[in-house]
PDB file of C-alpha atoms in Angstrom:
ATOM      1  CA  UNK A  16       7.548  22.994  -3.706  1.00 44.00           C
ATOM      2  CA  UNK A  17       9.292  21.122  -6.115  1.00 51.00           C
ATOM      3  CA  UNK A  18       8.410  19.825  -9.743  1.00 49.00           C
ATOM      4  CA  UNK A  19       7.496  16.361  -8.444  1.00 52.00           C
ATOM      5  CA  UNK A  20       5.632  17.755  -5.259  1.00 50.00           C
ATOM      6  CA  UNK A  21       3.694  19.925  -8.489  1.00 51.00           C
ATOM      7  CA  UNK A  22       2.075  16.786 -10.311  1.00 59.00           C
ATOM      8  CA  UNK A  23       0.649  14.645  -7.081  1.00 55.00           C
ATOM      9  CA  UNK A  24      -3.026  13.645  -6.921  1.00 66.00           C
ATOM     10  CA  UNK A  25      -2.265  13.677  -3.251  1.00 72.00           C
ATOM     11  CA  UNK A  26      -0.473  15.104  -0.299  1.00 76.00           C
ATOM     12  CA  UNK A  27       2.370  12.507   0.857  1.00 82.00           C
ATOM     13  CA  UNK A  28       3.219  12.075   4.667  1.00 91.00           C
ATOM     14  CA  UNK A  29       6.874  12.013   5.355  1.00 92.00           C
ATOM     15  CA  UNK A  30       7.860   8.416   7.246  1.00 92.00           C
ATOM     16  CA  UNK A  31      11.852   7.826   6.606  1.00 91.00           C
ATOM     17  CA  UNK A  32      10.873   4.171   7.690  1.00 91.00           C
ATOM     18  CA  UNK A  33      12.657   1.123   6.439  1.00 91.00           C
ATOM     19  CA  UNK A  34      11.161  -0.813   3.255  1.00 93.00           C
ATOM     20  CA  UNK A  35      12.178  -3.968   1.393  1.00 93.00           C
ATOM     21  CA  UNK A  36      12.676  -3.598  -2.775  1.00 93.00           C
ATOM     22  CA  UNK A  37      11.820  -7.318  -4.158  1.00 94.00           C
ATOM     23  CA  UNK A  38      12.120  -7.529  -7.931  1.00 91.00           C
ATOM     24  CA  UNK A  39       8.991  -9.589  -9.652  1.00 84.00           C
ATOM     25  CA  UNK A  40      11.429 -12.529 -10.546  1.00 86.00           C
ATOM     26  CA  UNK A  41      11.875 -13.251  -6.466  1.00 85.00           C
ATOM     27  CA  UNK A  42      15.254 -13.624  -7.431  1.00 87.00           C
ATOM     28  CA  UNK A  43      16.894 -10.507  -5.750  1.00 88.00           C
ATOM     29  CA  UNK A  44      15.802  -8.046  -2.790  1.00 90.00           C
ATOM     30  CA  UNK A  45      17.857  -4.848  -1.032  1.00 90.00           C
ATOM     31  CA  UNK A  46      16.643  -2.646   1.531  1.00 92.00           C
ATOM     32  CA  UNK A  47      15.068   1.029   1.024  1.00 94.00           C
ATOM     33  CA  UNK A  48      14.042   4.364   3.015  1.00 95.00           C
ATOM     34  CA  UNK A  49      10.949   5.608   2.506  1.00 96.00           C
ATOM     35  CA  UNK A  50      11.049   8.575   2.241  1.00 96.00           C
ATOM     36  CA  UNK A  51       7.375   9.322   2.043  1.00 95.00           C
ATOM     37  CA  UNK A  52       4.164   7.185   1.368  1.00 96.00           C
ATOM     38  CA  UNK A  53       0.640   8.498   0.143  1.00 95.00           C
ATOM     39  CA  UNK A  54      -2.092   5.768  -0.913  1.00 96.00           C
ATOM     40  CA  UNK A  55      -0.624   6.271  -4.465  1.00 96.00           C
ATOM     41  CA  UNK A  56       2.716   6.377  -4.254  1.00 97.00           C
ATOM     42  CA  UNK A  57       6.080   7.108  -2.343  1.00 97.00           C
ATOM     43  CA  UNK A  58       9.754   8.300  -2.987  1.00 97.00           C
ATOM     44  CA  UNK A  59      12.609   5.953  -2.073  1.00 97.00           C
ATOM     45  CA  UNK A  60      15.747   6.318  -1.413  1.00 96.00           C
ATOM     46  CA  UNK A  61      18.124   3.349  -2.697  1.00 93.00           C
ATOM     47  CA  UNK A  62      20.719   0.903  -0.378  1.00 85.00           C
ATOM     48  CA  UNK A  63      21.232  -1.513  -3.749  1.00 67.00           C
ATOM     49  CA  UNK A  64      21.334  -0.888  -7.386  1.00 67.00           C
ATOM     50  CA  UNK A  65      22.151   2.376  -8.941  1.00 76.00           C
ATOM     51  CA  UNK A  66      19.320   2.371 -11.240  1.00 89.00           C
ATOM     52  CA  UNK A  67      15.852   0.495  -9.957  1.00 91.00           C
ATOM     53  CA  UNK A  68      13.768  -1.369 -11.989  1.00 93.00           C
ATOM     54  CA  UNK A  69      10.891  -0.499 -14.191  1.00 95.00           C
ATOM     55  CA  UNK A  70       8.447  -2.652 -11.847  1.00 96.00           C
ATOM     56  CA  UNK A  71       9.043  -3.859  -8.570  1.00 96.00           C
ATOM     57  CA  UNK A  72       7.432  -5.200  -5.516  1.00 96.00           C
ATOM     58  CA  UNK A  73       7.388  -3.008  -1.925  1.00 97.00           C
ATOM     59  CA  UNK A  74       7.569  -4.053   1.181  1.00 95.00           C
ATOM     60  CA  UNK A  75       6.214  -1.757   3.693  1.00 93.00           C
ATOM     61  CA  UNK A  76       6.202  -2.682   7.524  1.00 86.00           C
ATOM     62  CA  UNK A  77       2.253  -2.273   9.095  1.00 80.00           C
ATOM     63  CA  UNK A  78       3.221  -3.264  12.438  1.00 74.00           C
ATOM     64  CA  UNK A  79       5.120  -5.196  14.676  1.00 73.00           C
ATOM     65  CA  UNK A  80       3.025  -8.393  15.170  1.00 77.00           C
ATOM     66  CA  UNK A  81       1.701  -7.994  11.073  1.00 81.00           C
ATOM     67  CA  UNK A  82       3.031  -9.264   8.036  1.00 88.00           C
ATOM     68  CA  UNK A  83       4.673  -6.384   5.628  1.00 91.00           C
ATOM     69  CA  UNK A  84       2.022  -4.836   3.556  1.00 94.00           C
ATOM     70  CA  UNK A  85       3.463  -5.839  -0.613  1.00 95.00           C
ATOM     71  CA  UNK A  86       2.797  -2.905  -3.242  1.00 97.00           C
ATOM     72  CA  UNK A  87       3.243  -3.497  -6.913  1.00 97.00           C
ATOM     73  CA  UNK A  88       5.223  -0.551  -7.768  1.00 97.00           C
ATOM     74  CA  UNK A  89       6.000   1.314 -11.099  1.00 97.00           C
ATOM     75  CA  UNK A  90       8.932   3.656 -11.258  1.00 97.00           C
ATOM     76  CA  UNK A  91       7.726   7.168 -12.252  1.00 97.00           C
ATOM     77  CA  UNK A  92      11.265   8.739 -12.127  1.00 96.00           C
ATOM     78  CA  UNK A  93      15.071   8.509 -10.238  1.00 95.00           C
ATOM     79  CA  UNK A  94      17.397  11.450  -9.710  1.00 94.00           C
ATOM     80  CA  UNK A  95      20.496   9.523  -8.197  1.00 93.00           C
ATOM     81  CA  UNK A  96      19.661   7.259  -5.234  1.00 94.00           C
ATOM     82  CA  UNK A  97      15.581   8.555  -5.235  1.00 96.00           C
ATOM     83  CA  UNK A  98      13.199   7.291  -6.745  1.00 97.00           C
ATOM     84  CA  UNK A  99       9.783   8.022  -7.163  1.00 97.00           C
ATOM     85  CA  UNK A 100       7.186   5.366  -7.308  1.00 97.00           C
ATOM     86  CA  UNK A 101       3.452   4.394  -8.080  1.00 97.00           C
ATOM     87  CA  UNK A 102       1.482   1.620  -6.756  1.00 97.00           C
ATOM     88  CA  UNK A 103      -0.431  -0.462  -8.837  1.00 97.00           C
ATOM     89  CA  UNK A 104      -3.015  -0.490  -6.518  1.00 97.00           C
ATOM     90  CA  UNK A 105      -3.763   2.393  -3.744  1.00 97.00           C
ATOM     91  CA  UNK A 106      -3.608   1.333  -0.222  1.00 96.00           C
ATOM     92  CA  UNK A 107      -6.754   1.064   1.327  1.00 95.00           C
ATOM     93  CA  UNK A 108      -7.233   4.002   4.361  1.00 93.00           C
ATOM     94  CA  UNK A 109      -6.433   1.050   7.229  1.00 92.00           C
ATOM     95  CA  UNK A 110      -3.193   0.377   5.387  1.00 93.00           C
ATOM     96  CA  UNK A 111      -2.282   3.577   4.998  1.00 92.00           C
ATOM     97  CA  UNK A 112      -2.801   4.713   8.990  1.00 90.00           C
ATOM     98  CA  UNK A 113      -1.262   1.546   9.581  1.00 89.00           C
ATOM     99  CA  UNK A 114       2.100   2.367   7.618  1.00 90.00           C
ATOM    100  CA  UNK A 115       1.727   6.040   9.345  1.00 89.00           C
ATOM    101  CA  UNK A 116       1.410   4.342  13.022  1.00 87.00           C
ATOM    102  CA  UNK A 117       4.267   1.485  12.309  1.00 85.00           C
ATOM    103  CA  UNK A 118       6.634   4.978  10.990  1.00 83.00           C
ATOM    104  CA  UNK A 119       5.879   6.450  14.458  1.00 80.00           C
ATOM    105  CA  UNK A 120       6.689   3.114  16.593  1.00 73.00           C
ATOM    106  CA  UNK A 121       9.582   1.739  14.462  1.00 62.00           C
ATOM    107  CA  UNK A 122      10.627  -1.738  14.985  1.00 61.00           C
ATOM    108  CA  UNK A 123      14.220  -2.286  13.527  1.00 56.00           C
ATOM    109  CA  UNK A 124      13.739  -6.304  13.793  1.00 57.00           C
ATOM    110  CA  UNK A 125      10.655  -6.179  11.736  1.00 55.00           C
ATOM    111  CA  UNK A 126      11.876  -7.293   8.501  1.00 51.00           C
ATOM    112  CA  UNK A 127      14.308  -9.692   9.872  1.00 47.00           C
ATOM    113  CA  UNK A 128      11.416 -11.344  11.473  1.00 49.00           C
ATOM    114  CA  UNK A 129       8.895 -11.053   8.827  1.00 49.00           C
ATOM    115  CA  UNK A 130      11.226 -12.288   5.803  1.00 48.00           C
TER     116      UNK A 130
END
């Protein structure tokens, strides 16, 4: 167990599905991993910048005929290319079985058709 793993209010479930970083401005978006999810949080792993913003917004694919489910993220900490993030607002339980499901089924289109 790492030190990160120590302080979570609760258990994450691994995914390594595709996400979509899109900074508050609009202005700029790159594409993530995600690494893992819980209705709290999740850990990233970075395809743009070296360093991620303070606050972001998350794009997280629910499934293949839904719209990407946006989180309001804060950055909690980054070692490197991961970084560890908390949502403004917890994912409801559908969400969250939803994000589980869609990590099970991928759909590599998704985004492209979504965005």
């Amino acid at each position: 167990m790492t030190q990160f793993e120590n302080k979570r209010e609760v258990p994450r479930a691994t995914i390594d599905s595709p996400g979509r970083v899109v900074l508050a401005s609009l202005s700029e978006t790159w594409d993530v991993t995600v690494r893992d999810v819980s209705v709290r949080g999740a850990c990233l792993r970075l395809s743009g910048p070296a360093e991620a913003p303070r606050a972001f917004y998350l794009l997280l694919e629910a499934g293949a005929d839904a719209p990407p489910i946006r989180q309001t993220c804060e950055k909690r900490w980054q070692v490197g290319d991961v970084v560890g993030v908390r949502f403004a607002e917890p994912l409801s339980e559908t969400q969250f079985a939803d994000i589980l499901r869609r990590a099970m089924h991928p759909d590599p289109g998704a985004f492209l058709r979504a965005g």
